[in-house]
Structures are given as structure tokens and as C-alpha cells.
Amino acid sequence: MLRSVIFCRHGETESNLGGWLAGSKDVALTERGRAQAREAAASLRAASLLASGQSVAAVHSSPQRRALETAGILAEALGVPVIPVAGLEERRWGDLEGGAIPADLLREEVPNGESLTGFRTRVTAALAGLPVPGDGGPLLIVAHAGTWPVLCRWMGVESDLLWPPNASPVTLTREGVAAL
């Protein structure tokens, strides 16, 4: 049984700075986003969870560029591979992509986009397909803001966080959420 997940939202992007909805658009990290990922890598290396004999075997990442860039920086620091995971991509926002972030992010339907139910089903299936680490160590996932509430629901945990800040790893266990 999976005991813990370290979740890291990708580093800052131009869409984050501009306040527009990236969704399925393949945007890159900003220089600040890369620096954030390096800081996250340093905190992961120093984390007592990893120093206690448990280890991260790989960085499981959304295949979107912003997540893969962040995952690559983390993986290099930890000396592990990056494994792109289809299904962990951000919600496809259709006609809303490239525009201002809507106030009603939890709306079920979006014009020419992915339903909220479809998004949650896709991400849940991707999470369920991830391997449980044999040593009881944490699973490290790099993905998107929209992935966070789906991950919390999948783990059966309530979180006060709407989503973690860019490149700020958090540990999620069956008991709750903690900053790394």
C-alpha cells in the first residue's frame, strides 16, 4: 500500500506570471521557475524523509513541458530517472486556454474542453497505475495545480491548500499534508 506521495507542482511559467490559463498548452518554465525547481531539489535532498533510509526511485511527471523541465531538475539532483506518465497532464480547457483564469475552475463543462469528471477520471487512472515503492518510500510526482485536489481525493485526505505554490514540494500521507 502506498504510504506517502511527495507532490511538486511545476515551476513558474509565463502563464503563471500573466494570469492566463495554460491548460494543455505546452509552455516552458521561466528562469525563475528553473530556480524554483533547483530550490525544490535542494529541499528534497535535505528532507529527513529521504535521509531516513527511504528513497525516491524515480520522478513521475506529467509529460507536459513545464512539468518535465521541473522533474528533470529534481531527478538530476536526486540521481534518479524521470518517468513521463500519460494522464497526469493538466485539464484541457478548450476555448478558455490562453485567456484569463476563470473564477469557476470547478465548472463541469468548458467549451471544446475536458469535463471536470473526465479530467478527474483520467488523473485518477494515471495515479492508480503508478508503482508502489518496494521499500515503503515516497512516490514523487511532478504535475499541475489541477492534479492536486484529485491526488488528495485519491489518497483520502482533506487539504486546506487549493494547490501548492510553484515548485514547493509537499508530502501527502493518509494522515494529512505537510510542507517538505
XYZ file of C-alpha atoms in Angstrom:
180
model
C 0.000 0.000 0.000
C 1.225 3.480 -0.872
C 2.135 5.344 2.307
C 3.250 8.732 1.051
C 3.480 10.939 -2.002
C 5.688 13.949 -2.473
C 3.855 16.267 -4.840
C 5.603 19.115 -6.581
C 3.725 21.478 -8.843
C 5.838 22.602 -11.798
C 7.918 25.785 -11.548
C 6.711 29.202 -12.627
C 5.696 29.744 -16.263
C 4.794 32.771 -18.357
C 1.148 31.756 -17.980
C 1.506 31.889 -14.184
C 3.032 35.365 -14.438
C 0.419 36.592 -16.890
C -2.536 35.082 -15.075
C -3.720 33.164 -18.132
C -4.902 29.596 -18.373
C -2.294 27.296 -19.947
C -4.188 24.001 -19.688
C -2.976 21.752 -22.495
C -0.662 24.405 -23.987
C 2.935 23.238 -23.741
C 4.589 26.200 -22.017
C 8.143 26.327 -20.685
C 9.431 27.379 -17.305
C 10.687 30.910 -16.757
C 14.209 31.414 -15.406
C 12.588 31.940 -12.015
C 10.715 28.651 -12.498
C 14.010 26.860 -13.097
C 15.481 28.475 -9.977
C 12.403 27.375 -8.012
C 12.931 23.815 -9.248
C 16.589 23.913 -8.129
C 15.462 25.120 -4.679
C 12.894 22.313 -4.534
C 15.617 19.811 -5.455
C 17.815 21.095 -2.630
C 14.956 20.761 -0.142
C 14.216 17.225 -1.347
C 17.868 16.209 -0.919
C 17.863 17.599 2.598
C 14.478 16.185 3.629
C 14.601 13.893 6.634
C 12.107 11.574 4.879
C 14.701 10.834 2.231
C 17.597 10.785 4.691
C 15.908 8.117 6.850
C 16.719 5.250 4.508
C 13.661 5.599 2.342
C 14.368 6.825 -1.124
C 12.697 8.104 -4.219
C 13.226 5.627 -7.051
C 12.065 7.945 -9.844
C 10.326 11.216 -10.567
C 6.913 10.536 -12.107
C 5.906 13.503 -14.225
C 3.183 14.877 -16.392
C 4.501 14.739 -19.962
C 3.850 18.455 -20.439
C 6.989 20.564 -20.910
C 6.666 22.669 -17.741
C 6.360 19.570 -15.569
C 9.088 17.635 -17.396
C 11.528 20.538 -17.012
C 10.834 20.683 -13.285
C 11.047 16.890 -12.970
C 14.361 16.828 -14.830
C 15.923 19.259 -12.380
C 14.645 17.252 -9.398
C 15.709 13.924 -10.917
C 19.214 15.139 -11.682
C 19.672 16.302 -8.092
C 18.365 13.011 -6.709
C 20.188 10.800 -9.220
C 17.014 9.078 -10.413
C 15.205 8.854 -13.758
C 12.197 10.858 -14.906
C 9.221 8.758 -15.939
C 6.608 10.634 -18.002
C 3.118 9.489 -17.046
C 0.341 9.888 -19.594
C -2.811 11.015 -17.846
C -1.153 13.479 -15.456
C -1.496 16.375 -17.926
C -3.407 19.472 -16.816
C -7.097 19.751 -17.656
C -7.802 20.620 -21.298
C -9.637 23.933 -21.097
C -10.610 24.163 -24.774
C -11.740 27.638 -25.816
C -10.695 29.086 -22.438
C -6.980 28.291 -22.875
C -4.821 31.352 -23.321
C -7.421 33.544 -21.607
C -7.858 34.800 -18.059
C -8.218 32.154 -15.367
C -11.963 31.741 -14.729
C -13.366 32.168 -11.239
C -15.258 28.901 -11.544
C -12.415 26.425 -12.012
C -14.636 23.603 -10.810
C -17.233 24.014 -13.549
C -18.151 20.673 -15.073
C -18.186 21.658 -18.748
C -15.993 24.017 -20.770
C -16.467 24.878 -24.465
C -14.472 22.370 -26.560
C -12.595 21.238 -23.461
C -12.480 18.391 -20.991
C -15.234 17.919 -18.439
C -14.268 18.082 -14.782
C -15.464 14.497 -14.332
C -13.408 13.346 -17.327
C -10.312 15.145 -16.021
C -10.657 13.624 -12.554
C -11.223 10.162 -14.023
C -8.142 10.460 -16.265
C -5.846 11.660 -13.481
C -7.157 9.075 -11.011
C -6.472 6.285 -13.517
C -2.924 7.595 -14.052
C -2.321 7.737 -10.281
C -3.694 4.223 -9.798
C -1.238 2.950 -12.421
C 1.851 4.247 -10.606
C 4.053 1.668 -8.896
C 4.088 1.370 -5.112
C 7.729 1.754 -3.985
C 9.031 -1.561 -2.679
C 10.964 -0.004 0.198
C 7.938 1.885 1.506
C 9.494 5.149 0.384
C 7.546 8.020 -1.095
C 6.328 8.347 -4.641
C 7.489 11.646 -6.182
C 5.044 13.257 -8.635
C 5.523 16.471 -10.609
C 2.357 17.779 -12.185
C -0.074 20.695 -12.221
C -2.353 22.722 -9.962
C -5.397 20.787 -11.154
C -3.776 17.484 -10.214
C -3.523 18.423 -6.542
C -7.196 18.093 -5.496
C -7.512 14.846 -7.469
C -4.433 13.455 -5.697
C -5.809 14.480 -2.294
C -9.139 12.792 -3.033
C -7.326 9.665 -4.305
C -5.281 9.496 -1.089
C -8.410 10.134 1.016
C -7.013 13.316 2.564
C -8.557 16.743 3.106
C -6.336 19.732 2.314
C -6.759 23.430 3.003
C -4.464 24.132 0.054
C -6.280 24.984 -3.164
C -2.986 23.914 -4.742
C 0.660 24.163 -3.670
C 2.740 27.118 -4.884
C 5.000 26.558 -7.874
C 7.865 24.140 -7.190
C 7.094 23.821 -3.473
C 7.111 20.102 -2.620
C 4.556 18.879 -0.111
C 4.256 15.462 1.479
C 0.888 13.787 1.392
C 0.171 10.782 3.598
C -3.077 9.112 4.659
C -2.831 11.253 7.806
C -2.615 14.603 6.021
C -0.486 17.155 4.224
C 2.825 18.673 5.341
C 5.248 21.092 3.748
C 8.556 19.447 2.988
